[in-house]
Coordinates of C-alpha atoms and ligand atoms in Angstrom, one line a residue:
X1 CA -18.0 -9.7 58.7
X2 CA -18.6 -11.4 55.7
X3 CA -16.5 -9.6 53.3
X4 CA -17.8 -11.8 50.0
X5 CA -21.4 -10.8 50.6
X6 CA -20.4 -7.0 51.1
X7 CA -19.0 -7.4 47.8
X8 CA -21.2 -9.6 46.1
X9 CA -24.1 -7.1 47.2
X10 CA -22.0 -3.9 45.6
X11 CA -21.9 -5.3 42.5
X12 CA -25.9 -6.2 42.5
X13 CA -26.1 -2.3 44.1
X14 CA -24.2 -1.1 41.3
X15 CA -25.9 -3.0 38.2
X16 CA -29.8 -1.9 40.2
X17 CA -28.7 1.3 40.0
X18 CA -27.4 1.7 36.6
X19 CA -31.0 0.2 35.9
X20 CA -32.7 2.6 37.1
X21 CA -31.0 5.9 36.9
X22 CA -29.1 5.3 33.9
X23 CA -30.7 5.8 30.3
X24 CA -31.9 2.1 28.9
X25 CA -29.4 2.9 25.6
X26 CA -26.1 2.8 27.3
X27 CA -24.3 0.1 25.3
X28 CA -23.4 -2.8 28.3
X29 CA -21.0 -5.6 27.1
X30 CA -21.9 -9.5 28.6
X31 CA -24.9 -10.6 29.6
X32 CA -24.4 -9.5 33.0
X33 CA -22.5 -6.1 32.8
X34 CA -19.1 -6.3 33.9
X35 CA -18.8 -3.1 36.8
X36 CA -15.2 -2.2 37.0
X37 CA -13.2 -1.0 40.1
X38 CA -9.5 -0.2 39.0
X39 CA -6.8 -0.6 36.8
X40 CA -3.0 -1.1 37.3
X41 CA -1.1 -0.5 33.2
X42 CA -2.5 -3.6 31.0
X43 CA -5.0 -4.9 33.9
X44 CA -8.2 -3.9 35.6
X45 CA -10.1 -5.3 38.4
X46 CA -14.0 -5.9 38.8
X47 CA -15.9 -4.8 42.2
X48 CA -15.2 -8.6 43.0
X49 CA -11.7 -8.4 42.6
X50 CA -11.2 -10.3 39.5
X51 CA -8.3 -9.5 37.3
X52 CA -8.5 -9.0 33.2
X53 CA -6.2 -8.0 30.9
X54 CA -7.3 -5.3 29.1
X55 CA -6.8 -5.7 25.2
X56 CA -9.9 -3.2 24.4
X57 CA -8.3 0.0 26.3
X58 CA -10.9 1.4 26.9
X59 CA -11.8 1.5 23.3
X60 CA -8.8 2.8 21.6
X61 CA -8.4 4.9 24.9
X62 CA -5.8 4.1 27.7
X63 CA -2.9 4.6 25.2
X64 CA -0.4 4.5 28.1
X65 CA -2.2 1.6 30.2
X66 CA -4.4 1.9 33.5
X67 CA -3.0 4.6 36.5
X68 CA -0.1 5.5 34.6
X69 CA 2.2 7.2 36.9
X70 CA 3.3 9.7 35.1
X71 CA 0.1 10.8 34.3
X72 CA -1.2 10.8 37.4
X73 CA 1.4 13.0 39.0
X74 CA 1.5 15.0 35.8
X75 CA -2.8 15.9 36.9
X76 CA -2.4 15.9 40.6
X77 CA 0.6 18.6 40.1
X78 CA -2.1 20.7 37.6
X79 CA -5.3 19.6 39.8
X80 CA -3.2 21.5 42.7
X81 CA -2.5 24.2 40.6
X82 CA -5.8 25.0 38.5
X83 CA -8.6 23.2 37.5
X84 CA -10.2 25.4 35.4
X85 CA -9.8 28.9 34.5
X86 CA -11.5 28.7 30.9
X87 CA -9.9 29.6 27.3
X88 CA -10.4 33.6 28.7
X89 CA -7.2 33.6 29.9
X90 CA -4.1 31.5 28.1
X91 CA -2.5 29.0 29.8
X92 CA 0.9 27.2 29.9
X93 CA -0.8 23.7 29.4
X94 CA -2.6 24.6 26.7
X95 CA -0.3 26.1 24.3
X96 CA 2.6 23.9 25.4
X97 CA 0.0 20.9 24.3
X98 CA -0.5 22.7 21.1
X99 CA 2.9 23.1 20.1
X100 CA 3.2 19.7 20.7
X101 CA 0.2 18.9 18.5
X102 CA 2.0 20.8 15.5
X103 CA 4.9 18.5 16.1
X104 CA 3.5 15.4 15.8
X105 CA 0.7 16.2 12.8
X106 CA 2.1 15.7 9.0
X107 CA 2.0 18.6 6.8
X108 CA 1.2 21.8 7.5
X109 CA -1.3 21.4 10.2
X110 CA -0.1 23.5 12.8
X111 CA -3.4 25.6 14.4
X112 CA -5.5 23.7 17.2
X113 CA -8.9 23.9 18.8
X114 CA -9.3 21.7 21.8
X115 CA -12.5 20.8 23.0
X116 CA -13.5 17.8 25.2
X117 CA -14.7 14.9 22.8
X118 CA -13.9 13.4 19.4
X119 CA -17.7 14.3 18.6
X120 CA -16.7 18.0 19.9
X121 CA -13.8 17.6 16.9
X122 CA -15.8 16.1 13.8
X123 CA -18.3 18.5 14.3
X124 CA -15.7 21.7 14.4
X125 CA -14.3 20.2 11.5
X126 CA -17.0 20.7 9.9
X127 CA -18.3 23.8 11.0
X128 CA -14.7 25.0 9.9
X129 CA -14.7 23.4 6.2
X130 CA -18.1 25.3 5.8
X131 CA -16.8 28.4 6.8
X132 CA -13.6 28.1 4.9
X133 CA -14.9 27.0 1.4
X134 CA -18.5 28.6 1.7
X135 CA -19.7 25.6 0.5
X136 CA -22.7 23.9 2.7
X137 CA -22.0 19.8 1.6
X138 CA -20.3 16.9 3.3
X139 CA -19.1 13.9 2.1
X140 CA -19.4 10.7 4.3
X141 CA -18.8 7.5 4.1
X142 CA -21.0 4.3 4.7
X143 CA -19.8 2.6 7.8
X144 CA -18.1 5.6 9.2
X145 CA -18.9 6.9 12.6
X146 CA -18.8 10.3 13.9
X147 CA -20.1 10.9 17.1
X148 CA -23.4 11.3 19.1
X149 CA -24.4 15.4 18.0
X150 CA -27.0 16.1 15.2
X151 CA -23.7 16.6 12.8
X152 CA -22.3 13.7 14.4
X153 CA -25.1 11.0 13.7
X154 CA -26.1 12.6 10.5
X155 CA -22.1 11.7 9.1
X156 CA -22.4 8.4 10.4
X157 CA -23.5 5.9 8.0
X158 CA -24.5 3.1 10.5
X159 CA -28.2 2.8 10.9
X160 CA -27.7 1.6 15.0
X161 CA -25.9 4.5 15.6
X162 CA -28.3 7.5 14.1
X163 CA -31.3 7.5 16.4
X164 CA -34.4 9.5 15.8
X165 CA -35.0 12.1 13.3
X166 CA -31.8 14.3 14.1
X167 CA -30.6 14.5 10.8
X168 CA -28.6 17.2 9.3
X169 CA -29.3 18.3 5.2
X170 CA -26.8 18.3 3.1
X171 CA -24.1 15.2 4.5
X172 CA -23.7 12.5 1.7
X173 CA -22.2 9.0 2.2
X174 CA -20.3 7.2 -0.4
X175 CA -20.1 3.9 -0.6
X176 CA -16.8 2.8 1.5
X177 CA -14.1 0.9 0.7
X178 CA -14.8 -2.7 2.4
X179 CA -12.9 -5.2 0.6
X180 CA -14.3 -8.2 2.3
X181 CA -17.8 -7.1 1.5
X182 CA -16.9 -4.9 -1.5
X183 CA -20.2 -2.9 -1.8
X184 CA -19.6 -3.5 -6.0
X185 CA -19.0 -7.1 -5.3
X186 CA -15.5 -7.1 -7.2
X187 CA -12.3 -7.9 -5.9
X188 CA -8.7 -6.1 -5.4
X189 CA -7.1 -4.9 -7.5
X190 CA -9.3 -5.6 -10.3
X191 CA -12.0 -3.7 -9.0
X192 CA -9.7 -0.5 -10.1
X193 CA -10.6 1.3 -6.7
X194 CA -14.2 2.0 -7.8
X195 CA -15.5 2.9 -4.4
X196 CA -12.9 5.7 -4.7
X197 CA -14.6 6.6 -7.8
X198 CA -18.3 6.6 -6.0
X199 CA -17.1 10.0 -4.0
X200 CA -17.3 11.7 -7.7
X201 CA -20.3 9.9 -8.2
X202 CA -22.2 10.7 -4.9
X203 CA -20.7 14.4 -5.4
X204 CA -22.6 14.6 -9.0
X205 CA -25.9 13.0 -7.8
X206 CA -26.8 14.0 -4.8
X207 CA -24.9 17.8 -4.2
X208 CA -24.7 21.0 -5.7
X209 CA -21.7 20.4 -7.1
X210 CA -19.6 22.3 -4.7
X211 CA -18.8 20.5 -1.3
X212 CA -17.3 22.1 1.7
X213 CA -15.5 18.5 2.8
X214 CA -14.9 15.4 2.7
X215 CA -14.6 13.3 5.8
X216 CA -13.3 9.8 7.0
X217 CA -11.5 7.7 9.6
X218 CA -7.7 6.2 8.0
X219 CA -9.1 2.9 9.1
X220 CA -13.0 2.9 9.8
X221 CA -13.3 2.0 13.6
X222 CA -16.5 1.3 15.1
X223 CA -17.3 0.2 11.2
X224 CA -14.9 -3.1 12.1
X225 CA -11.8 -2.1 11.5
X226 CA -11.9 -1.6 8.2
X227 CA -8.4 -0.8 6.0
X228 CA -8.8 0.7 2.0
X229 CA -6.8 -0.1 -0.5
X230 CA -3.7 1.6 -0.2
X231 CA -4.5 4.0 -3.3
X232 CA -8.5 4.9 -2.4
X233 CA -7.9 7.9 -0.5
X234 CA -4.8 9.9 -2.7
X235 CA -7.4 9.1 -5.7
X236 CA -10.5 10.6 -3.7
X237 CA -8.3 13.7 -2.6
X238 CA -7.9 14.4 -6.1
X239 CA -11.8 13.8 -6.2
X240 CA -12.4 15.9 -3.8
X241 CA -10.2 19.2 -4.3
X242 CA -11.9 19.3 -7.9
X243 CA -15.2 19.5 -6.2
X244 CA -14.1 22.8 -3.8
X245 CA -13.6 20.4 -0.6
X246 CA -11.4 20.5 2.0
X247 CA -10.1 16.6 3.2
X248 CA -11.1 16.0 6.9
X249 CA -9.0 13.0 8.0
X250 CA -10.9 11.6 11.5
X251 CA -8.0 10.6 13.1
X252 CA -10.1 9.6 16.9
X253 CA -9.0 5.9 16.7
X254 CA -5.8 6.2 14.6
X255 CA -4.2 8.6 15.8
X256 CA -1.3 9.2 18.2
X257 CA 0.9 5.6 16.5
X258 CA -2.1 3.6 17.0
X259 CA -1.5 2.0 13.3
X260 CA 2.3 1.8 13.8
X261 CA 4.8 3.2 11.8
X262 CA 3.0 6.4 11.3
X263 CA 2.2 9.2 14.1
X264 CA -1.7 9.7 12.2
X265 CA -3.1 7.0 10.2
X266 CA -3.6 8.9 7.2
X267 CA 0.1 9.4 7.0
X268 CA 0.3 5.8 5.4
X269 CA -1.8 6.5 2.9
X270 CA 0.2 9.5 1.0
X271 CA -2.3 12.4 1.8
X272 CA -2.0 15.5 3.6
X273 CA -5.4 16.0 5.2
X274 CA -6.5 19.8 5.1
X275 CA -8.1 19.4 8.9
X276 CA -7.4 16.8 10.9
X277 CA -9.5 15.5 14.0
X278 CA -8.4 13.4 17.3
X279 CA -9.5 12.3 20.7
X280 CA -9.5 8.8 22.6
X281 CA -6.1 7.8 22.9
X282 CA -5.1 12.1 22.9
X283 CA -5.0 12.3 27.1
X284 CA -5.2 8.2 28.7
X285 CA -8.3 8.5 29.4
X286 CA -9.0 12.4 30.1
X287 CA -12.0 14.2 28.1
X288 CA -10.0 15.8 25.4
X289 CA -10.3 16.1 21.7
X290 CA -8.8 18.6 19.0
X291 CA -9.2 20.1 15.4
X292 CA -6.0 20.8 14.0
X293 CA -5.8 23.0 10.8
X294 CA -3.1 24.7 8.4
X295 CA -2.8 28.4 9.6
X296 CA -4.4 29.6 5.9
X297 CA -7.3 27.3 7.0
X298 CA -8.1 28.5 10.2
X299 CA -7.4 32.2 9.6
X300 CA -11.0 32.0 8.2
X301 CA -12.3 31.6 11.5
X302 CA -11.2 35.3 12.8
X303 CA -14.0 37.1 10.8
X304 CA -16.9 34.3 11.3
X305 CA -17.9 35.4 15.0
X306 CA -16.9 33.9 18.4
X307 CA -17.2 30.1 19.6
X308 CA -16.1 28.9 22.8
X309 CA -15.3 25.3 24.3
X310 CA -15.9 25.6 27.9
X311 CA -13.9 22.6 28.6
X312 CA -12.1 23.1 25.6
X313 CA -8.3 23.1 26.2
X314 CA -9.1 22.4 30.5
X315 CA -5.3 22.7 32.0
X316 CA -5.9 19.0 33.7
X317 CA -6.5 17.6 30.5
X318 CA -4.2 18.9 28.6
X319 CA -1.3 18.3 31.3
X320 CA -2.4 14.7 30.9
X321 CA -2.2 14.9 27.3
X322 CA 1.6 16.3 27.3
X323 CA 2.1 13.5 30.0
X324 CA 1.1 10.9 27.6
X325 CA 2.9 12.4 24.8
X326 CA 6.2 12.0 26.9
X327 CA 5.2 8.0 27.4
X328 CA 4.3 7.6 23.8
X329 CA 7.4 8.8 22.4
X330 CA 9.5 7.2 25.1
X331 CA 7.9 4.1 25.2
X332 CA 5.1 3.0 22.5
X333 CA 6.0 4.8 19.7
X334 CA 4.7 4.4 16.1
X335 CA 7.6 1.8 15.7
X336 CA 6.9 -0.2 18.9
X337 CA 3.3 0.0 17.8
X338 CA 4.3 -1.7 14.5
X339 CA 6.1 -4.9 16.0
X340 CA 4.3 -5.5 18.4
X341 CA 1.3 -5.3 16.7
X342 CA 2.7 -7.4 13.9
X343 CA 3.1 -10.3 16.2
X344 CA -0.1 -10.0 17.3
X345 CA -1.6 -9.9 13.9
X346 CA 0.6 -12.8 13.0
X347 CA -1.2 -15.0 16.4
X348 CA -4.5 -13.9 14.9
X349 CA -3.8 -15.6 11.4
X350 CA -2.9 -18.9 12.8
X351 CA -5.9 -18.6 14.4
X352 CA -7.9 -18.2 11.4
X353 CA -6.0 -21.0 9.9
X354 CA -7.5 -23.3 12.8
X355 CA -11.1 -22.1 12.8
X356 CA -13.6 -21.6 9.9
X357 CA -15.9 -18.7 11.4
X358 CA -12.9 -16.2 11.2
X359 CA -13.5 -15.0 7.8
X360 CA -11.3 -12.2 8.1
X361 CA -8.3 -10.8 10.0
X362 CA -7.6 -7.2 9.5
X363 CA -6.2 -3.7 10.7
X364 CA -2.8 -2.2 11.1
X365 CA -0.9 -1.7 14.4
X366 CA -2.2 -1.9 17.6
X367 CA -5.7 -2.1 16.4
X368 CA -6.7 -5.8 14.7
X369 CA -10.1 -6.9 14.3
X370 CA -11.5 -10.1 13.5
X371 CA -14.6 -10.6 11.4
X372 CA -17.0 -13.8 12.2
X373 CA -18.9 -15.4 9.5
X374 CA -21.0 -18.5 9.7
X375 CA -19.0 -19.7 6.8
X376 CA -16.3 -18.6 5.3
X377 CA -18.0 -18.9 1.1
X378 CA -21.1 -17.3 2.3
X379 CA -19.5 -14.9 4.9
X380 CA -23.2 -14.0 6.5
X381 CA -22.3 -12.6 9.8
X382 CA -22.5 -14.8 12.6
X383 CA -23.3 -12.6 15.8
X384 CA -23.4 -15.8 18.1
X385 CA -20.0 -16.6 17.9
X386 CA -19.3 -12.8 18.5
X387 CA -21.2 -13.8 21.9
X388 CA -19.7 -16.6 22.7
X389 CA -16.6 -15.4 22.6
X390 CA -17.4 -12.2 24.2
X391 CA -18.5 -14.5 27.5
X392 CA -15.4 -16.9 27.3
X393 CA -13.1 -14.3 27.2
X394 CA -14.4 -12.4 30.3
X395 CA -14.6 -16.1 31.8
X396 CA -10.7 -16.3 31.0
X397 CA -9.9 -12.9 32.2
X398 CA -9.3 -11.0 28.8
X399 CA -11.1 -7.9 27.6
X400 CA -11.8 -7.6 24.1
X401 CA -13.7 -4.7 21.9
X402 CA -16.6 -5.4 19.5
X403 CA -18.1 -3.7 16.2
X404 CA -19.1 -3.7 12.6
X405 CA -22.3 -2.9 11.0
X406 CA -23.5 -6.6 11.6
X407 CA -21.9 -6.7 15.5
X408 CA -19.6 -9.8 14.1
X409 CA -15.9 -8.0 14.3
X410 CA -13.8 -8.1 17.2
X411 CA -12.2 -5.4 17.8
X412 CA -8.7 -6.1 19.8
X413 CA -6.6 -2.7 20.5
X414 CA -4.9 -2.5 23.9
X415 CA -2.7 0.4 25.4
X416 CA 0.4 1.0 23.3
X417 CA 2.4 0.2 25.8
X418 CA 1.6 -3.5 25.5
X419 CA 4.6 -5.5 25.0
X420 CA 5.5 -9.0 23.3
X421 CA 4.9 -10.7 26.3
X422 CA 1.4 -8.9 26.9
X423 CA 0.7 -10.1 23.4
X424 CA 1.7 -13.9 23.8
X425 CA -0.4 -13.5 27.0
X426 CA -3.8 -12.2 25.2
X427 CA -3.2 -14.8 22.3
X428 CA -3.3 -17.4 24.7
X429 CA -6.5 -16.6 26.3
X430 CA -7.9 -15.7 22.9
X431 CA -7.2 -18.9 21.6
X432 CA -8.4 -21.1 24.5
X433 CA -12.1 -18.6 24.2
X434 CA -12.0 -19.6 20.4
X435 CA -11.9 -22.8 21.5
X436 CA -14.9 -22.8 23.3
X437 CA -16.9 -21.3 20.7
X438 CA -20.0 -23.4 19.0
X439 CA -21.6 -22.6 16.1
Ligands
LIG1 C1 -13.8 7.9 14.4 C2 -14.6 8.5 15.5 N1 -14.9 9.8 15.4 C3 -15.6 10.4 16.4 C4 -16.0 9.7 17.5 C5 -16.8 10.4 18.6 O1 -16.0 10.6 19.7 P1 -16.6 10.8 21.2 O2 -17.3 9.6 21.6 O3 -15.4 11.2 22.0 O4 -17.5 12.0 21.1 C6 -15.6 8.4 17.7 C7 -16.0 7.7 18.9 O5 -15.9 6.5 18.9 C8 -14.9 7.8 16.6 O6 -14.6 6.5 16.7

């Protein structure tokens, strides 16, 4: 038999069929889309067997790494058990999962609603500040992303990622606070945080005056990785409790130690969010997100009518999730996550040092992005070398994340369990893909 002809026709079989029976607007990285058969902790395979090191993680996903075994044994024990029995009837999972929840989130947030996706989250969030204050307006910001529901394109403030005429009245977006593209064209700290001061602006102009919340990401994720000054958000918490509004910190690709040091993202910058959201890196992988509230908060919801999440709080999901807890605090906790993800920022500053389209190297933790330029004095984005590098790296085995407004940051986040030597390993073939880049 010839086995590389079997495979080499499953791959075609699989990229035909994806043509045809798959929407035309699912994202696909590479020019020929990479089909992927299986992955063992930092590593996954394609359908031809070649190996990559996975430094994307499924975005911000695979917190643990690839067929982690304890959360695998942790969902065949539950699959065994109970698959599904819906939020009708409570279940040891769930509530175990939500006391953990409490344990890990700063403050008082202490209450949960799980549902299956970080959209699922944002948009409860939201329903919840409405409900809560009475008010009907949101604050966004610019750059931010949210999801794929009607709420959740509406809060987004990327034009790519609100398609047709779905839009929601009354969400508002602020300029955000981009330092390397400062939307006032000052610079830090001279600039006296005025995009903090553009929330009270946005609030005067364009609402009633009375806003149910304000919501944003610690570090803006599919915006490029993008980090405030340390002081914007206490100053625009201030702005915002003046104006009625609860604080909505969207913790989907910080959370869980992603930013090291700190369990939530939010937690470096000094504020205790009134509603907190979270998904991706929540379960390795399983479809689970949650809203987590102060009791005060979400005693509002007992008079407003019913809502159910079907798959909200599923007992496989959430068994994964308290399996991936147990790894995280074993093994990749907030602390890991900072040293580790200091060397690797430190590798990614010598390699701006070498060459000139890295105009910027930014993030916290386990989640550094890199933002190409076609020169460094007129910093116009320069999507080609974001290609070229995209295709060198999958040449040279490494997986790597892409995003920004402009599609020229690289976004590199890999399981928090990556260690030094993982790191040394993804520098390497980073630096050899630079090295091939041409613009
Ligand atoms: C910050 C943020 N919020 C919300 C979402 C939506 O999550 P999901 O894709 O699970 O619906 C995402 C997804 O990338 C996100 O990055």
């Amino acid at each position: 038999m010839n086995t590389s002809k079997t495979i080499q026709s499953k791959k075609s079989q699989i990229l035909d069929k994806q043509k045809k029976y798959l929407w035309p607007n699912h994202l696909l990285y590479y020019t020929e889309p990479l089909p992927l058969e299986r992955g063992d902790g930092m590593y996954v395979w394609d359908v031809e067997g070649k190996k990559y090191l996975d430094f994307f993680g499924g975005i911000l996903t695979t917190s643990v790494g690839h067929n982690r075994p304890e959360v695998t044994r942790a969902v065949q024990e539950q699959t065994e058990k109970m698959i599904h029995s819906s939020t009708l009837y409570p279940n040891e999972t769930h509530v175990n999962l939500a006391k953990k929840m409490a344990e890990l989130a700063p403050g008082k947030l202490q209450v949960s609603y799980f549902t299956p996706s970080g959209t699922d989250a944002d948009e409860t969030a939201v329903f919840l500040a409405k409900g809560h204050t009475g008010n009907q307006e949101i604050i966004a910001l610019r750059h931010g992303y949210s999801g794929r529901s009607a709420i959740g394109m509406s809060l987004t403030g990327q034009s790519p990622w609100r398609i047709g005429g779905t839009h929601i009245l009354g969400i508002k977006h602020a300029l955000n606070p981009y330092c390397y593209r400062c939307p006032f064209k000052m610079t830090y700290p001279s600039c006296g945080v005025a995009c903090a001061q553009d929330v009270e602006d946005t609030i005067k102009t364009t609402t009633s005056g009375r806003i149910a919340a304000f919501i944003a990401e610690p570090i803006q994720g599919v915006g490029g990785f993008i980090v405030p000054p340390p002081e914007y958000f206490k100053i625009v918490k201030e702005i915002v409790e003046s104006y009625e509004g609860l604080f909505i910190a969207d913790e989907v690709q910080t959370g869980f130690g992603r930013t090291g040091d700190k369990w939530f993202g939010i937690e470096h910058w000094g504020v205790e969010p009134d509603i907190m959201t979270m998904a991706k890196s929540i379960a390795n992988g399983f479809p689970l997100a949650n809203t987590i509230t102060t009791p005060e908060i979400a005693e509002s919801t007992r008079c407003a009518g019913l809502t159910i999440s079907t798959f909200g709080g599923n007992p496989v999901s959430c068994a994964a999730s308290l399996a991936t807890m147990e790894v995280l605090e074993k093994e990749a906790t907030p602390q890991h996550n900072a040293r580790v993800g200091n060397m690797l920022r430190n590798g990614l500053e010598k390699m701006k040092e070498k060459y000139s389209f890295i105009g910027d190297v930014r993030g916290m933790g386990m989640m550094q992005g890199l933002e190409l330029v076609k020169d460094r004095a007129g910093k116009e984005p320069c999507t080609e070398a974001t290609a070229q590098l995209f295709e060198a790296t999958r040449e040279l085995g490494l997986l790597i994340g892409k995003g920004g407004m402009y599609g020229n940051v690289i976004r590199i986040s890999p399981p928090m369990t990556a260690t030094e030597e993982d790191v040394a390993v993804a520098l390497d073939l980073l630096e050899k893909a630079l090295g091939k880049v041409r613009v």
